[in-house]
Short mmCIF file of C-alpha atoms in Angstrom, two decimals:
data_model
loop_
_atom_site.label_atom_id
_atom_site.label_comp_id
_atom_site.label_asym_id
_atom_site.label_seq_id
_atom_site.Cartn_x
_atom_site.Cartn_y
_atom_site.Cartn_z
CA UNK A 1207 113.14 106.08 63.87
CA UNK A 1208 113.22 108.13 67.03
CA UNK A 1209 114.40 107.55 70.58
CA UNK A 1210 111.85 107.89 73.37
CA UNK A 1211 112.75 108.11 77.05
CA UNK A 1212 110.57 106.24 79.54
CA UNK A 1213 110.52 107.95 82.93
CA UNK A 1214 109.73 106.30 86.25
CA UNK A 1215 105.99 106.88 86.73
CA UNK A 1216 104.19 107.47 90.00
CA UNK A 1217 103.44 103.83 90.78
CA UNK A 1218 101.49 104.63 93.92
CA UNK A 1219 99.80 107.61 95.54
CA UNK A 1220 102.36 109.67 97.43
CA UNK A 1221 105.36 107.63 96.24
CA UNK A 1222 108.39 109.83 95.56
CA UNK A 1223 110.98 107.23 94.59
CA UNK A 1224 111.48 103.55 93.98
CA UNK A 1225 114.32 101.06 94.18
CA UNK A 1226 115.30 99.52 90.85
CA UNK A 1227 115.39 95.87 91.92
CA UNK A 1228 116.07 94.15 88.61
CA UNK A 1229 116.36 94.94 84.93
CA UNK A 1230 114.27 92.65 82.72
CA UNK A 1231 115.68 93.94 79.40
CA UNK A 1232 119.18 94.51 78.05
CA UNK A 1233 120.60 97.28 75.88
CA UNK A 1234 120.14 96.29 72.25
CA UNK A 1235 117.19 94.01 72.99
CA UNK A 1236 114.09 94.29 70.81
CA UNK A 1237 110.97 94.57 72.95
CA UNK A 1238 107.21 94.55 72.48
CA UNK A 1239 104.65 97.01 73.79
CA UNK A 1240 103.61 96.09 77.35
CA UNK A 1241 106.72 93.93 77.83
CA UNK A 1242 108.07 94.36 81.39
CA UNK A 1243 111.16 96.57 81.49
CA UNK A 1244 112.17 96.39 85.13
CA UNK A 1245 111.07 95.51 88.65
CA UNK A 1246 110.76 98.51 90.96
CA UNK A 1247 109.99 98.35 94.68
CA UNK A 1248 108.42 101.26 96.53
CA UNK A 1249 106.99 101.53 100.01
CA UNK A 1250 103.69 100.39 98.48
CA UNK A 1251 104.52 97.35 96.41
CA UNK A 1252 106.89 95.52 94.09
CA UNK A 1253 105.82 96.27 90.52
CA UNK A 1254 106.74 95.41 86.96
CA UNK A 1255 107.03 98.44 84.70
CA UNK A 1256 105.69 97.56 81.22
CA UNK A 1257 106.97 99.39 78.17
CA UNK A 1258 104.61 101.84 76.45
CA UNK A 1259 106.61 101.34 73.24
CA UNK A 1260 107.71 98.59 70.92
CA UNK A 1261 111.25 99.02 69.73
CA UNK A 1262 114.90 98.54 70.69
CA UNK A 1263 116.43 99.40 74.07
CA UNK A 1264 119.24 101.89 73.48
CA UNK A 1265 120.17 102.87 77.04
CA UNK A 1266 119.43 102.09 80.69
CA UNK A 1267 119.73 105.13 82.95
CA UNK A 1268 119.92 103.46 86.38
CA UNK A 1269 121.67 100.54 88.04
CA UNK A 1270 120.08 97.69 89.98
CA UNK A 1271 119.80 98.66 93.65
CA UNK A 1272 119.67 102.38 92.86
CA UNK A 1273 116.92 104.59 94.29
CA UNK A 1274 115.25 106.36 91.35
CA UNK A 1275 113.07 109.47 91.90
CA UNK A 1276 109.67 109.55 90.20
CA UNK A 1277 109.97 111.37 86.88
CA UNK A 1278 113.62 110.44 86.34
CA UNK A 1279 114.72 108.86 83.07
CA UNK A 1280 114.73 105.10 83.36
CA UNK A 1281 115.28 103.67 79.89
CA UNK A 1282 115.58 104.90 76.30
CA UNK A 1283 113.85 103.01 73.48
CA UNK A 1284 114.26 103.48 69.75
CA UNK A 1285 110.80 103.31 68.19
CA UNK A 1286 109.26 103.86 64.78
CA UNK A 1287 108.89 107.58 64.21
CA UNK A 1288 105.28 107.36 63.02
CA UNK A 1289 104.14 105.76 66.26
CA UNK A 1290 106.31 107.54 68.79
CA UNK A 1291 104.30 110.74 69.17
CA UNK A 1292 101.03 108.83 69.42
CA UNK A 1293 102.46 106.39 71.98
CA UNK A 1294 103.95 109.15 74.09
CA UNK A 1295 100.79 111.25 74.15
CA UNK A 1296 98.57 108.28 74.94
CA UNK A 1297 100.59 106.28 77.46
CA UNK A 1298 103.30 108.50 78.94
CA UNK A 1299 102.09 112.07 79.47
CA UNK A 1300 104.28 114.68 81.12
CA UNK A 1301 102.25 114.51 84.31
CA UNK A 1302 103.53 111.62 86.40
CA UNK A 1303 100.36 111.10 88.39
CA UNK A 1304 98.64 107.71 88.46
CA UNK A 1305 95.03 106.75 88.69
CA UNK A 1306 94.77 104.79 91.97
CA UNK A 1307 92.60 102.05 90.54
CA UNK A 1308 95.14 101.31 87.79
CA UNK A 1309 98.25 101.47 89.98
CA UNK A 1310 96.58 98.88 92.22
CA UNK A 1311 97.26 96.16 89.67
CA UNK A 1312 101.04 96.38 90.16
CA UNK A 1313 101.65 96.70 86.41
CA UNK A 1314 101.63 100.44 85.91
CA UNK A 1315 102.66 102.75 83.13
CA UNK A 1316 102.85 106.53 83.52
CA UNK A 1317 99.21 107.63 83.62
CA UNK A 1318 97.78 111.08 83.94
CA UNK A 1319 95.95 112.25 87.07
CA UNK A 1320 92.18 112.60 86.88
CA UNK A 1321 92.44 116.40 87.01
CA UNK A 1322 94.99 116.69 84.19
CA UNK A 1323 94.02 113.83 81.89
CA UNK A 1324 93.63 114.62 78.22
CA UNK A 1325 91.35 112.82 75.84
CA UNK A 1326 93.15 110.17 73.81
CA UNK A 1327 93.83 110.97 70.15
CA UNK A 1328 91.38 109.73 67.56
CA UNK A 1329 91.76 106.04 66.86
CA UNK A 1330 93.88 105.49 69.96
CA UNK A 1331 92.63 103.37 72.85
CA UNK A 1332 93.64 104.80 76.22
CA UNK A 1333 94.06 101.78 78.51
CA UNK A 1334 96.78 100.38 80.78
CA UNK A 1335 98.48 97.06 79.94
CA UNK A 1336 96.54 94.94 82.43
CA UNK A 1337 93.24 96.17 80.96
CA UNK A 1338 94.40 95.32 77.46
CA UNK A 1339 95.40 91.86 78.71
CA UNK A 1340 91.98 91.39 80.32
CA UNK A 1341 90.29 92.34 77.06
CA UNK A 1342 92.31 89.71 75.20
CA UNK A 1343 91.41 87.08 77.80
CA UNK A 1344 87.69 87.88 77.54
CA UNK A 1345 87.71 88.14 73.74
CA UNK A 1346 86.65 91.80 73.81
CA UNK A 1347 87.66 94.26 71.09
CA UNK A 1348 89.02 97.03 73.30
CA UNK A 1349 88.70 99.51 70.45
CA UNK A 1350 84.91 99.19 70.68
CA UNK A 1351 84.74 99.75 74.46
CA UNK A 1352 83.68 103.16 75.76
CA UNK A 1353 86.04 104.25 78.54
CA UNK A 1354 84.60 105.57 81.79
CA UNK A 1355 87.95 106.54 83.34
CA UNK A 1356 89.73 109.90 83.30
CA UNK A 1357 90.13 111.27 79.78
CA UNK A 1358 88.20 108.36 78.31
CA UNK A 1359 90.48 105.70 79.80
CA UNK A 1360 89.18 102.15 79.44
CA UNK A 1361 89.13 100.37 82.80
CA UNK A 1362 88.85 96.69 83.81
CA UNK A 1363 85.24 97.35 84.78
CA UNK A 1364 84.48 98.69 81.29
CA UNK A 1365 85.96 95.57 79.68
CA UNK A 1366 84.06 93.19 81.95
CA UNK A 1367 80.82 95.08 81.30
CA UNK A 1368 81.40 94.81 77.55
CA UNK A 1369 82.00 91.07 77.87
CA UNK A 1370 78.82 90.57 79.91
CA UNK A 1371 76.82 92.66 77.43
CA UNK A 1372 77.89 90.35 74.62
CA UNK A 1373 80.09 92.91 72.86
CA UNK A 1374 82.78 90.23 72.59
CA UNK A 1375 82.77 86.44 72.58
CA UNK A 1376 85.01 85.04 75.32
CA UNK A 1377 88.07 83.24 74.00
CA UNK A 1378 89.26 79.91 75.41
CA UNK A 1379 91.74 81.77 77.65
CA UNK A 1380 88.76 83.41 79.33
CA UNK A 1381 87.86 79.98 80.60
CA UNK A 1382 91.15 79.72 82.48
CA UNK A 1383 89.36 80.28 85.76
CA UNK A 1384 89.74 78.46 89.02
CA UNK A 1385 86.92 77.69 91.44
CA UNK A 1386 87.32 81.20 92.85
CA UNK A 1387 86.35 83.11 89.72
CA UNK A 1388 83.57 80.68 88.83
CA UNK A 1389 81.99 80.72 92.26
CA UNK A 1390 82.31 84.48 92.50
CA UNK A 1391 79.94 84.83 89.56
CA UNK A 1392 77.17 82.99 91.39
CA UNK A 1393 76.70 85.44 94.22
CA UNK A 1394 77.30 83.09 97.10
CA UNK A 1395 76.17 79.84 95.47
CA UNK A 1396 78.18 77.24 93.58
CA UNK A 1397 77.29 75.80 90.19
CA UNK A 1398 79.47 72.70 90.25
CA UNK A 1399 78.83 71.82 86.59
CA UNK A 1400 80.10 75.23 85.52
CA UNK A 1401 83.27 74.71 87.53
CA UNK A 1402 84.02 71.50 85.68
CA UNK A 1403 83.27 73.04 82.29
CA UNK A 1404 85.61 75.94 82.95
CA UNK A 1405 88.35 73.59 84.06
CA UNK A 1406 87.99 71.36 81.02
CA UNK A 1407 88.19 74.36 78.69
CA UNK A 1408 91.23 75.75 80.51
CA UNK A 1409 92.93 72.35 80.36
CA UNK A 1410 92.30 72.16 76.63
CA UNK A 1411 93.97 75.52 76.10
CA UNK A 1412 97.01 74.49 78.13
CA UNK A 1413 97.28 71.23 76.18
CA UNK A 1414 97.04 73.07 72.89
CA UNK A 1415 99.75 75.47 74.01
CA UNK A 1416 101.99 72.58 74.98
CA UNK A 1417 101.36 70.86 71.64
CA UNK A 1418 102.33 74.05 69.84
CA UNK A 1419 105.62 74.12 71.72
CA UNK A 1420 104.72 77.21 73.74
CA UNK A 1421 105.39 75.39 77.02
CA UNK A 1422 108.50 73.56 75.87
CA UNK A 1423 111.41 73.45 78.28
CA UNK A 1424 113.70 75.23 75.78
CA UNK A 1425 111.97 78.58 75.63
CA UNK A 1426 113.19 82.07 74.83
CA UNK A 1427 110.48 83.80 76.87
CA UNK A 1428 108.87 82.97 80.20
CA UNK A 1429 106.36 84.90 82.29
CA UNK A 1430 106.80 84.95 86.07
CA UNK A 1431 106.09 87.22 89.02
CA UNK A 1432 108.95 89.41 90.26
CA UNK A 1433 109.39 87.31 93.40
CA UNK A 1434 109.64 84.18 91.26
CA UNK A 1435 112.38 85.76 89.14
CA UNK A 1436 114.27 86.74 92.28
CA UNK A 1437 113.93 83.20 93.64
CA UNK A 1438 115.29 81.77 90.38
CA UNK A 1439 118.30 84.08 90.65
CA UNK A 1440 118.94 83.02 94.24
CA UNK A 1441 118.77 79.34 93.30
CA UNK A 1442 120.79 79.76 90.12
CA UNK A 1443 117.90 78.56 87.96
CA UNK A 1444 117.26 79.54 84.34
CA UNK A 1445 113.55 80.39 84.19
CA UNK A 1446 113.38 79.43 80.52
CA UNK A 1447 114.49 75.90 81.46
CA UNK A 1448 111.87 75.32 84.17
CA UNK A 1449 109.20 72.87 82.95
CA UNK A 1450 105.66 74.22 83.14
CA UNK A 1451 102.20 73.27 81.94
CA UNK A 1452 100.78 76.74 82.61
CA UNK A 1453 100.51 79.67 80.23
CA UNK A 1454 99.41 83.29 80.25
CA UNK A 1455 98.31 84.77 76.92
CA UNK A 1456 99.93 81.78 75.22
CA UNK A 1457 103.32 82.34 76.90
CA UNK A 1458 104.78 79.87 79.39
CA UNK A 1459 104.18 80.86 83.03
CA UNK A 1460 106.32 79.66 85.94
CA UNK A 1461 105.44 79.66 89.66
CA UNK A 1462 107.77 79.60 92.73
CA UNK A 1463 106.86 75.94 93.39
CA UNK A 1464 108.04 74.99 89.90
CA UNK A 1465 111.33 76.80 90.45
CA UNK A 1466 111.91 75.00 93.76
CA UNK A 1467 111.08 71.61 92.21
CA UNK A 1468 113.40 72.21 89.25
CA UNK A 1469 116.24 73.39 91.52
CA UNK A 1470 115.82 70.27 93.66
CA UNK A 1471 116.01 68.04 90.57
CA UNK A 1472 119.16 69.86 89.48
CA UNK A 1473 120.76 69.19 92.85
CA UNK A 1474 119.77 65.52 92.69
CA UNK A 1475 121.17 65.20 89.18
CA UNK A 1476 124.43 66.83 90.20
CA UNK A 1477 124.72 64.50 93.19
CA UNK A 1478 124.08 61.44 91.02
CA UNK A 1479 126.71 62.58 88.52
CA UNK A 1480 129.40 62.84 91.19
CA UNK A 1481 132.01 60.14 91.79
CA UNK A 1482 130.50 56.71 92.57
CA UNK A 1483 130.68 56.10 96.34
CA UNK A 1484 132.65 53.23 97.86
CA UNK A 1485 130.94 50.33 99.65
CA UNK A 1486 132.03 51.79 102.96
CA UNK A 1487 130.44 55.15 102.13
CA UNK A 1488 127.21 53.42 101.12
CA UNK A 1489 127.01 51.47 104.37
CA UNK A 1490 127.68 54.61 106.41
CA UNK A 1491 125.04 56.59 104.55
CA UNK A 1492 122.47 53.83 105.04
CA UNK A 1493 122.89 54.06 108.80
CA UNK A 1494 122.26 57.82 108.87
CA UNK A 1495 118.74 59.24 109.02
CA UNK A 1496 117.47 61.25 106.06
CA UNK A 1497 118.13 64.97 106.41
CA UNK A 1498 115.95 67.81 105.29
CA UNK A 1499 117.63 69.99 102.66
CA UNK A 1500 119.13 73.16 104.09
CA UNK A 1501 117.29 76.34 103.21
CA UNK A 1502 118.98 78.26 100.45
CA UNK A 1503 117.03 81.50 100.57
CA UNK A 1504 116.36 84.14 103.20
CA UNK A 1505 118.61 86.17 105.50
CA UNK A 1506 121.84 84.64 106.73
CA UNK A 1507 123.69 85.36 110.00
CA UNK A 1508 125.59 88.63 109.69
CA UNK A 1509 123.41 90.01 106.87
CA UNK A 1510 122.44 93.68 106.88
CA UNK A 1511 118.94 93.91 105.41
CA UNK A 1512 117.83 97.31 104.05
CA UNK A 1513 114.78 98.61 105.90
CA UNK A 1514 112.87 100.12 103.01
CA UNK A 1515 110.26 99.39 100.41
CA UNK A 1516 107.40 97.13 101.42
CA UNK A 1517 109.10 96.06 104.66
CA UNK A 1518 109.37 99.68 105.84
CA UNK A 1519 105.79 100.39 104.78
CA UNK A 1520 104.55 97.43 106.85
CA UNK A 1521 106.61 98.54 109.84
CA UNK A 1522 105.33 102.10 109.68
CA UNK A 1523 101.73 100.86 109.48
CA UNK A 1524 102.24 98.66 112.55
CA UNK A 1525 103.87 101.54 114.44
CA UNK A 1526 101.06 103.88 113.54
CA UNK A 1527 98.45 101.38 114.68
CA UNK A 1528 100.16 100.55 117.96
CA UNK A 1529 100.76 104.16 118.94
CA UNK A 1530 97.41 105.49 117.69
CA UNK A 1531 94.93 102.88 118.90
CA UNK A 1532 95.05 101.75 122.54
CA UNK A 1533 95.04 97.97 122.27
CA UNK A 1534 93.39 95.44 124.53
CA UNK A 1535 93.28 91.69 123.85
CA UNK A 1536 90.54 89.29 124.91
CA UNK A 1537 91.33 85.53 124.83
CA UNK A 1538 89.18 82.43 125.03
CA UNK A 1539 89.00 78.82 123.82
CA UNK A 1540 86.18 77.08 121.97
CA UNK A 1541 85.39 73.38 121.65
CA UNK A 1542 85.45 72.68 117.90
CA UNK A 1543 85.18 68.89 117.93
CA UNK A 1544 82.01 69.03 115.84
CA UNK A 1545 83.67 71.50 113.46
CA UNK A 1546 86.59 69.10 112.96
CA UNK A 1547 84.13 66.33 112.09
CA UNK A 1548 82.12 68.58 109.76
CA UNK A 1549 85.22 69.71 107.90
CA UNK A 1550 86.34 66.09 107.47
CA UNK A 1551 82.94 65.20 106.01
CA UNK A 1552 83.07 68.09 103.52
CA UNK A 1553 86.69 67.67 102.41
CA UNK A 1554 86.01 65.01 99.73
CA UNK A 1555 83.22 67.15 98.27
CA UNK A 1556 85.53 70.19 98.21
CA UNK A 1557 88.37 68.17 96.70
CA UNK A 1558 86.12 67.16 93.80
CA UNK A 1559 85.82 70.86 93.01
CA UNK A 1560 89.55 71.44 93.30
CA UNK A 1561 89.23 73.33 96.58
CA UNK A 1562 91.45 72.73 99.60
CA UNK A 1563 89.00 73.17 102.47
CA UNK A 1564 90.52 74.61 105.64
CA UNK A 1565 89.02 75.92 108.87
CA UNK A 1566 89.40 79.54 107.71
CA UNK A 1567 86.14 79.79 105.71
CA UNK A 1568 84.18 78.45 108.69
CA UNK A 1569 85.74 81.14 110.87
CA UNK A 1570 85.02 83.81 108.26
CA UNK A 1571 81.36 82.80 108.16
CA UNK A 1572 81.15 82.89 111.95
CA UNK A 1573 82.90 86.26 112.11
CA UNK A 1574 80.66 87.95 109.56
CA UNK A 1575 77.55 86.68 111.38
CA UNK A 1576 78.89 88.06 114.66
CA UNK A 1577 79.92 91.37 113.08
CA UNK A 1578 76.33 91.91 111.93
CA UNK A 1579 75.24 91.62 115.55
CA UNK A 1580 78.08 93.79 116.93
CA UNK A 1581 78.55 96.55 114.33
CA UNK A 1582 80.94 98.54 116.53
CA UNK A 1583 83.52 95.77 115.97
CA UNK A 1584 83.16 96.27 112.19
CA UNK A 1585 83.88 99.98 112.37
CA UNK A 1586 86.35 102.83 111.83
CA UNK A 1587 86.99 105.87 113.99
CA UNK A 1588 86.96 109.05 111.89
CA UNK A 1589 89.03 111.30 114.14
CA UNK A 1590 88.64 114.37 111.93
CA UNK A 1591 84.85 114.18 111.96
CA UNK A 1592 84.80 112.78 115.50
CA UNK A 1593 82.44 109.97 114.55
CA UNK A 1594 82.51 106.17 114.70
CA UNK A 1595 81.56 104.75 111.30
CA UNK A 1596 79.90 101.32 111.53
CA UNK A 1597 80.36 99.67 108.14
CA UNK A 1598 77.57 97.92 106.31
CA UNK A 1599 80.08 95.87 104.31
CA UNK A 1600 81.93 92.82 105.58
CA UNK A 1601 85.34 92.83 103.90
CA UNK A 1602 87.54 90.38 105.78
CA UNK A 1603 91.31 90.67 105.56
CA UNK A 1604 93.38 87.48 105.85
CA UNK A 1605 96.86 88.18 107.23
CA UNK A 1606 99.43 86.29 105.13
CA UNK A 1607 103.13 85.80 105.87
CA UNK A 1608 105.33 86.59 102.83
CA UNK A 1609 109.04 87.04 102.25
CA UNK A 1610 108.45 90.80 102.37
CA UNK A 1611 106.49 90.73 105.62
CA UNK A 1612 102.85 90.43 106.62
CA UNK A 1613 100.37 91.27 103.86
CA UNK A 1614 96.59 91.31 104.20
CA UNK A 1615 94.57 90.31 101.11
CA UNK A 1616 90.92 91.27 101.50
CA UNK A 1617 87.91 89.03 100.78
CA UNK A 1618 85.19 91.49 99.84
CA UNK A 1619 81.57 90.85 100.80
CA UNK A 1620 82.57 87.74 102.73
CA UNK A 1621 79.07 87.53 104.23
CA UNK A 1622 77.59 86.80 100.78
CA UNK A 1623 79.88 83.89 99.85
CA UNK A 1624 79.70 80.18 100.49
CA UNK A 1625 82.32 78.03 102.19
CA UNK A 1626 83.96 76.75 99.01
CA UNK A 1627 84.02 80.19 97.45
CA UNK A 1628 85.63 81.67 100.54
CA UNK A 1629 88.19 78.85 100.67
CA UNK A 1630 89.13 79.19 97.01
CA UNK A 1631 89.35 82.98 97.02
CA UNK A 1632 91.36 83.10 100.25
CA UNK A 1633 93.83 80.50 98.94
CA UNK A 1634 94.19 82.26 95.60
CA UNK A 1635 94.85 85.67 97.12
CA UNK A 1636 97.22 84.28 99.73
CA UNK A 1637 99.25 82.55 97.00
CA UNK A 1638 99.42 85.74 94.96
CA UNK A 1639 100.41 87.74 98.04
CA UNK A 1640 103.31 85.34 98.63
CA UNK A 1641 104.58 85.56 95.06
CA UNK A 1642 103.97 89.33 95.05
CA UNK A 1643 101.60 89.26 92.09
CA UNK A 1644 98.58 90.52 94.07
CA UNK A 1645 97.44 94.08 93.39
CA UNK A 1646 97.30 96.82 95.99
CA UNK A 1647 93.59 97.17 95.31
CA UNK A 1648 93.03 93.61 96.56
CA UNK A 1649 94.63 94.52 99.90
CA UNK A 1650 92.55 97.62 100.55
CA UNK A 1651 89.09 98.25 101.94
CA UNK A 1652 89.13 95.69 104.74
CA UNK A 1653 86.82 96.17 107.72
CA UNK A 1654 88.04 93.31 109.94
CA UNK A 1655 91.13 91.06 109.88
CA UNK A 1656 91.81 87.42 110.75
CA UNK A 1657 95.33 86.14 111.37
CA UNK A 1658 96.30 82.50 111.92
CA UNK A 1659 99.13 82.01 114.42
CA UNK A 1660 98.22 78.34 114.80
CA UNK A 1661 99.55 77.45 111.37
CA UNK A 1662 103.08 77.62 112.80
CA UNK A 1663 102.19 76.10 116.14
CA UNK A 1664 101.06 79.09 118.22
CA UNK A 1665 98.09 79.16 120.56
CA UNK A 1666 97.50 82.69 121.86
CA UNK A 1667 98.76 86.05 120.59
CA UNK A 1668 98.32 89.79 121.02
CA UNK A 1669 97.88 90.80 117.36
CA UNK A 1670 98.16 94.44 116.32
CA UNK A 1671 94.95 95.89 114.92
CA UNK A 1672 95.12 96.54 111.16
CA UNK A 1673 94.49 100.29 111.51
CA UNK A 1674 92.12 102.01 110.71
CA UNK A 1675 90.09 98.88 111.48
CA UNK A 1676 89.22 98.43 115.14
CA UNK A 1677 89.58 94.68 115.65
CA UNK A 1678 91.64 91.67 114.61
CA UNK A 1679 91.08 88.00 115.51
CA UNK A 1680 94.03 85.59 115.93
CA UNK A 1681 93.39 81.87 115.55
CA UNK A 1682 95.49 79.44 117.55
CA UNK A 1683 96.37 75.82 116.83
CA UNK A 1684 93.47 73.37 116.80
CA UNK A 1685 94.48 70.35 118.87
CA UNK A 1686 93.10 67.78 121.28
CA UNK A 1687 93.12 69.16 124.82
CA UNK A 1688 91.56 67.95 128.08
CA UNK A 1689 88.05 69.23 128.73
CA UNK A 1690 85.61 68.47 131.55
CA UNK A 1691 82.28 67.14 130.25
CA UNK A 1692 79.64 65.75 132.64
CA UNK A 1693 82.22 65.65 135.41
CA UNK A 1694 84.77 63.66 133.40
CA UNK A 1695 87.99 64.76 131.75
CA UNK A 1696 87.86 63.84 128.05
CA UNK A 1697 89.93 64.80 124.99
CA UNK A 1698 88.27 67.41 122.81
CA UNK A 1699 89.46 69.47 119.86
CA UNK A 1700 89.71 73.10 120.89
CA UNK A 1701 90.61 76.36 119.17
CA UNK A 1702 92.28 79.23 121.09
CA UNK A 1703 91.09 82.70 120.08
CA UNK A 1704 92.71 86.11 120.68
CA UNK A 1705 90.73 89.24 119.81
CA UNK A 1706 92.60 92.57 119.87
CA UNK A 1707 90.49 95.72 119.68
CA UNK A 1708 90.91 99.49 119.57
CA UNK A 1709 89.73 100.33 123.08
CA UNK A 1710 88.61 103.80 121.99
CA UNK A 1711 85.81 102.16 119.99
CA UNK A 1712 85.28 98.67 121.41
CA UNK A 1713 84.77 98.10 125.14
CA UNK A 1714 86.02 94.94 126.81
CA UNK A 1715 82.48 93.69 127.41
CA UNK A 1716 81.63 94.10 123.72
CA UNK A 1717 84.81 92.26 122.73
CA UNK A 1718 83.89 89.38 125.06
CA UNK A 1719 80.31 89.13 123.78
CA UNK A 1720 81.48 89.25 120.17
CA UNK A 1721 83.98 86.46 120.85
CA UNK A 1722 81.30 84.43 122.62
CA UNK A 1723 79.05 84.67 119.56
CA UNK A 1724 81.88 83.52 117.26
CA UNK A 1725 82.52 80.59 119.62
CA UNK A 1726 78.85 79.68 119.69
CA UNK A 1727 78.73 79.48 115.90
CA UNK A 1728 81.98 77.52 115.59
CA UNK A 1729 80.85 74.98 118.17
CA UNK A 1730 77.70 74.27 116.10
CA UNK A 1731 78.97 74.64 112.49
CA UNK A 1732 75.74 73.40 110.91
CA UNK A 1733 74.42 76.93 111.38
CA UNK A 1734 77.21 78.22 109.13
CA UNK A 1735 76.12 76.07 106.20
CA UNK A 1736 72.77 77.79 105.78
CA UNK A 1737 71.68 81.34 105.24
#
């Protein structure tokens, strides 16, 4: 047996330190390879650090809340002597650099930089934990996959290519796909039969797991995103006691909604177990209106909230954008009465496919059509080269409010996807942004951003451009408002729009014409259902 020291890796390009938010293992605990050791927050993301070793934790070298420099000792693990040298050389090299594609998945071990990577030893597969997990889900023997990454590293792309080439037969877990992943495979079209088949297979796996006791309420291991674990702590909930019918790799998986529901049931049970009320108390309570439960999470009056990590990163990005790009905002309002009717007609069809249809995919379709006609709105200003780059890709960011601030998941190639595919993918990525399980890679590469201020009751806004993009569109609240039609005032559903642009690249007239084109398409949504 030998003791190996796991050092804090570079979990993001340019990151010098991270805050140790939470330990996920205790001294003396036996752990498996790839098992999360701790949650660490940097100015890039909140990440789980998986163990490169299987063994026993002998020491923890930092306290929760402590800022730990990259390269500093984090935890010591006693491992089998025969495997230690191989594990260390393959997964935790001296160089603390990290391949950007792998760090994007927010589950990063210490990887070598592309310039300093060494070839893995014979018989050893060089792959990060999330790639190994993907291989298991797709039924691919990762040992047979040729790595295209630095030093022969096997990447997610390599695994998917092997699966598509028939080098591995997908396991039932590979069928655990929602409408997003299924639709994505059809390049903009939807095979509804395939969706149902995938769902049935996924359901069968979950039922089998439950029958085997893997999803039982009395568990000794539960998978959850870091934000979910933090929520459970705040609510005083034991994650292993939260009922769930979901699993990941055969292990019970818990979501924030499940934690909230379980905490609410606990409160109701505690209230019911209290002393039986008198008749007078019952009569008094019956006369009082029902009250919404008080929020139990979030900042409280008098709190001092550290300005660091993801929150600071978001703030610095907004500051950079505001002080770099001269902003101008164009506002208008479009009659979307026909759009409201069209959405209502399509909702039952979408519901059959498990998709919650919102107005967002209609707007995304309209925006990508308009961007093709006004390429300077889908652009970036390269100040070093002194050139405006008009993109030929339409990667639409969807601003999402989270407990850590505003995050922007990106829907790549939005112009090539259908309404249901856009709806499913946007909902999936927004959910994962909120529970902090989304990867950095999925929030990069955007060329235009949409933000919805109407979801909380707003109408107009002056949104800050998501630099280095040059435009962002804010959607207001759709509501019935008075409109004049044929000389008469009638109620019509309207949508307020606010387009902020970088005035160095986009002139006011261009912003107005672009907005007019978006309005024209939204007012006649039938055009968005074809082509």
